[in-house]
PDB file of C-alpha atoms in Angstrom:
ATOM      1  CA  ARG A   1      80.787 100.813 101.994  1.00 57.00           C
ATOM      2  CA  ILE A   2      80.246  98.509 104.984  1.00 58.00           C
ATOM      3  CA  TYR A   3      79.856  95.576 102.571  1.00 64.00           C
ATOM      4  CA  ASN A   4      83.267  96.398 101.073  1.00 77.00           C
ATOM      5  CA  ILE A   5      84.900  96.588 104.507  1.00 85.00           C
ATOM      6  CA  THR A   6      83.444  93.202 105.431  1.00 91.00           C
ATOM      7  CA  SER A   7      84.430  91.709 102.070  1.00 93.00           C
ATOM      8  CA  THR A   8      87.958  93.087 102.342  1.00 94.00           C
ATOM      9  CA  SER A   9      88.285  91.569 105.825  1.00 95.00           C
ATOM     10  CA  ALA A  10      86.924  88.232 104.599  1.00 97.00           C
ATOM     11  CA  ILE A  11      89.385  88.146 101.683  1.00 98.00           C
ATOM     12  CA  ASP A  12      92.224  89.024 104.039  1.00 97.00           C
ATOM     13  CA  MET A  13      91.251  86.321 106.544  1.00 98.00           C
ATOM     14  CA  LEU A  14      90.788  83.611 103.915  1.00 98.00           C
ATOM     15  CA  MET A  15      94.133  84.411 102.336  1.00 98.00           C
ATOM     16  CA  LYS A  16      95.840  84.228 105.742  1.00 98.00           C
ATOM     17  CA  PHE A  17      94.398  80.723 106.131  1.00 98.00           C
ATOM     18  CA  GLY A  18      95.579  79.825 102.619  1.00 98.00           C
ATOM     19  CA  ASP A  19      92.084  79.530 101.136  1.00 98.00           C
ATOM     20  CA  VAL A  20      92.894  81.379  97.929  1.00 98.00           C
ATOM     21  CA  GLU A  21      89.973  79.895  96.000  1.00 98.00           C
ATOM     22  CA  SER A  22      87.332  81.140  98.462  1.00 98.00           C
ATOM     23  CA  ALA A  23      88.972  84.574  98.606  1.00 98.00           C
ATOM     24  CA  GLU A  24      88.887  84.778  94.802  1.00 98.00           C
ATOM     25  CA  ARG A  25      85.232  83.741  94.801  1.00 97.00           C
ATOM     26  CA  ILE A  26      84.351  86.600  97.173  1.00 96.00           C
ATOM     27  CA  PHE A  27      86.433  89.005  95.085  1.00 97.00           C
ATOM     28  CA  ARG A  28      84.596  88.006  91.893  1.00 96.00           C
ATOM     29  CA  SER A  29      81.200  88.424  93.597  1.00 94.00           C
ATOM     30  CA  ILE A  30      81.839  92.083  94.418  1.00 93.00           C
ATOM     31  CA  LYS A  31      80.365  94.423  91.819  1.00 90.00           C
ATOM     32  CA  ALA A  32      81.945  97.762  92.792  1.00 90.00           C
ATOM     33  CA  LYS A  33      85.554  97.064  93.690  1.00 94.00           C
ATOM     34  CA  GLY A  34      87.800  99.728  95.172  1.00 93.00           C
ATOM     35  CA  ALA A  35      91.546  99.834  95.667  1.00 93.00           C
ATOM     36  CA  ASP A  36      91.113  98.244  99.110  1.00 94.00           C
ATOM     37  CA  ILE A  37      89.479  95.112  97.689  1.00 96.00           C
ATOM     38  CA  TYR A  38      92.129  94.768  94.991  1.00 97.00           C
ATOM     39  CA  GLY A  39      94.845  95.346  97.579  1.00 96.00           C
ATOM     40  CA  ALA A  40      93.504  92.612  99.869  1.00 97.00           C
ATOM     41  CA  LEU A  41      93.577  90.097  97.029  1.00 98.00           C
ATOM     42  CA  MET A  42      97.036  91.178  95.877  1.00 97.00           C
ATOM     43  CA  ASN A  43      98.410  90.983  99.416  1.00 97.00           C
ATOM     44  CA  GLY A  44      96.927  87.517  99.779  1.00 98.00           C
ATOM     45  CA  TYR A  45      98.647  86.350  96.629  1.00 97.00           C
ATOM     46  CA  ASN A  46     101.948  87.556  98.085  1.00 95.00           C
ATOM     47  CA  LEU A  47     101.253  85.686 101.332  1.00 96.00           C
ATOM     48  CA  ASN A  48     100.458  82.474  99.473  1.00 97.00           C
ATOM     49  CA  GLY A  49     103.430  82.418  97.127  1.00 94.00           C
ATOM     50  CA  GLU A  50     101.435  83.515  94.086  1.00 95.00           C
ATOM     51  CA  SER A  51     103.020  86.936  93.687  1.00 92.00           C
ATOM     52  CA  TRP A  52     102.846  86.740  89.901  1.00 91.00           C
ATOM     53  CA  LYS A  53      99.040  87.032  90.136  1.00 95.00           C
ATOM     54  CA  CYS A  54      99.446  90.514  91.643  1.00 94.00           C
ATOM     55  CA  PHE A  55     100.491  91.885  88.267  1.00 92.00           C
ATOM     56  CA  LYS A  56      97.398  90.476  86.564  1.00 95.00           C
ATOM     57  CA  ILE A  57      95.102  91.914  89.243  1.00 96.00           C
ATOM     58  CA  PHE A  58      96.903  95.256  89.123  1.00 94.00           C
ATOM     59  CA  GLU A  59      96.326  95.434  85.355  1.00 94.00           C
ATOM     60  CA  GLU A  60      92.652  94.572  85.855  1.00 96.00           C
ATOM     61  CA  MET A  61      92.466  97.355  88.413  1.00 95.00           C
ATOM     62  CA  LYS A  62      93.757  99.880  85.874  1.00 92.00           C
ATOM     63  CA  GLU A  63      91.462  98.532  83.125  1.00 96.00           C
ATOM     64  CA  LYS A  64      88.471  99.063  85.440  1.00 96.00           C
ATOM     65  CA  ASP A  65      89.633 102.653  86.124  1.00 96.00           C
ATOM     66  CA  VAL A  66      90.296 101.938  89.798  1.00 96.00           C
ATOM     67  CA  ILE A  67      93.068 104.250  90.958  1.00 92.00           C
ATOM     68  CA  PRO A  68      95.749 102.311  92.847  1.00 92.00           C
ATOM     69  CA  ASP A  69      96.455 103.690  96.301  1.00 92.00           C
ATOM     70  CA  GLU A  70      99.794 103.754  98.103  1.00 91.00           C
ATOM     71  CA  ILE A  71      99.132 100.331  99.598  1.00 92.00           C
ATOM     72  CA  ALA A  72      98.514  98.731  96.189  1.00 93.00           C
ATOM     73  CA  TRP A  73     101.768 100.173  94.848  1.00 92.00           C
ATOM     74  CA  ASN A  74     103.677  98.855  97.876  1.00 91.00           C
ATOM     75  CA  ILE A  75     102.136  95.408  97.474  1.00 94.00           C
ATOM     76  CA  LEU A  76     103.117  95.397  93.802  1.00 93.00           C
ATOM     77  CA  ILE A  77     106.721  96.298  94.642  1.00 90.00           C
ATOM     78  CA  GLY A  78     106.702  93.506  97.226  1.00 90.00           C
ATOM     79  CA  ALA A  79     105.438  91.115  94.551  1.00 91.00           C
ATOM     80  CA  CYS A  80     108.391  92.072  92.340  1.00 89.00           C
ATOM     81  CA  SER A  81     110.761  91.305  95.171  1.00 84.00           C
ATOM     82  CA  LYS A  82     109.121  88.007  96.160  1.00 84.00           C
ATOM     83  CA  SER A  83     108.958  86.747  92.591  1.00 81.00           C
ATOM     84  CA  GLY A  84     112.583  87.672  91.927  1.00 81.00           C
ATOM     85  CA  MET A  85     111.649  90.278  89.322  1.00 79.00           C
ATOM     86  CA  LEU A  86     113.916  92.969  90.721  1.00 77.00           C
ATOM     87  CA  HIS A  87     114.494  94.420  87.249  1.00 79.00           C
ATOM     88  CA  HIS A  88     110.742  95.010  87.042  1.00 80.00           C
ATOM     89  CA  CYS A  89     110.726  96.966  90.324  1.00 80.00           C
ATOM     90  CA  GLN A  90     112.289 100.037  88.717  1.00 80.00           C
ATOM     91  CA  TYR A  91     109.644  99.968  85.978  1.00 82.00           C
ATOM     92  CA  ILE A  92     106.929  99.845  88.666  1.00 85.00           C
ATOM     93  CA  VAL A  93     108.531 102.629  90.719  1.00 83.00           C
ATOM     94  CA  ASN A  94     108.698 104.837  87.610  1.00 82.00           C
ATOM     95  CA  GLN A  95     104.917 104.430  87.146  1.00 84.00           C
ATOM     96  CA  ILE A  96     104.027 105.591  90.664  1.00 85.00           C
ATOM     97  CA  PRO A  97     102.317 109.006  90.491  1.00 83.00           C
ATOM     98  CA  LEU A  98     104.171 111.883  92.133  1.00 76.00           C
ATOM     99  CA  ASN A  99     101.378 112.504  94.641  1.00 76.00           C
ATOM    100  CA  ILE A 100     101.976 109.013  96.053  1.00 76.00           C
ATOM    101  CA  GLN A 101     105.777 109.217  95.933  1.00 64.00           C
ATOM    102  CA  ASN A 102     105.871 112.293  98.160  1.00 61.00           C
TER     103      ASN A 102
END
């Protein structure tokens, strides 16, 4: 768990400095990824103008049976907005589980 916290912080920091490649390398090196790790990468893509990559990572998250948390859903909605895919936002909102909506 401590390793994941450190890795999440490292991904977040690297993305804030615009070092997307190094952040992706750390992400790929992590064996057991949780929603926090995915969220850090997705948020970094939004920060660096690569919002479209959020959708790919979100799909990977679901394929790996990682349950998206409230933060991941919010980041994904932000990605829709930043990439100009406002029509896609409603589709995303409709997928959000009720326990997160309330």
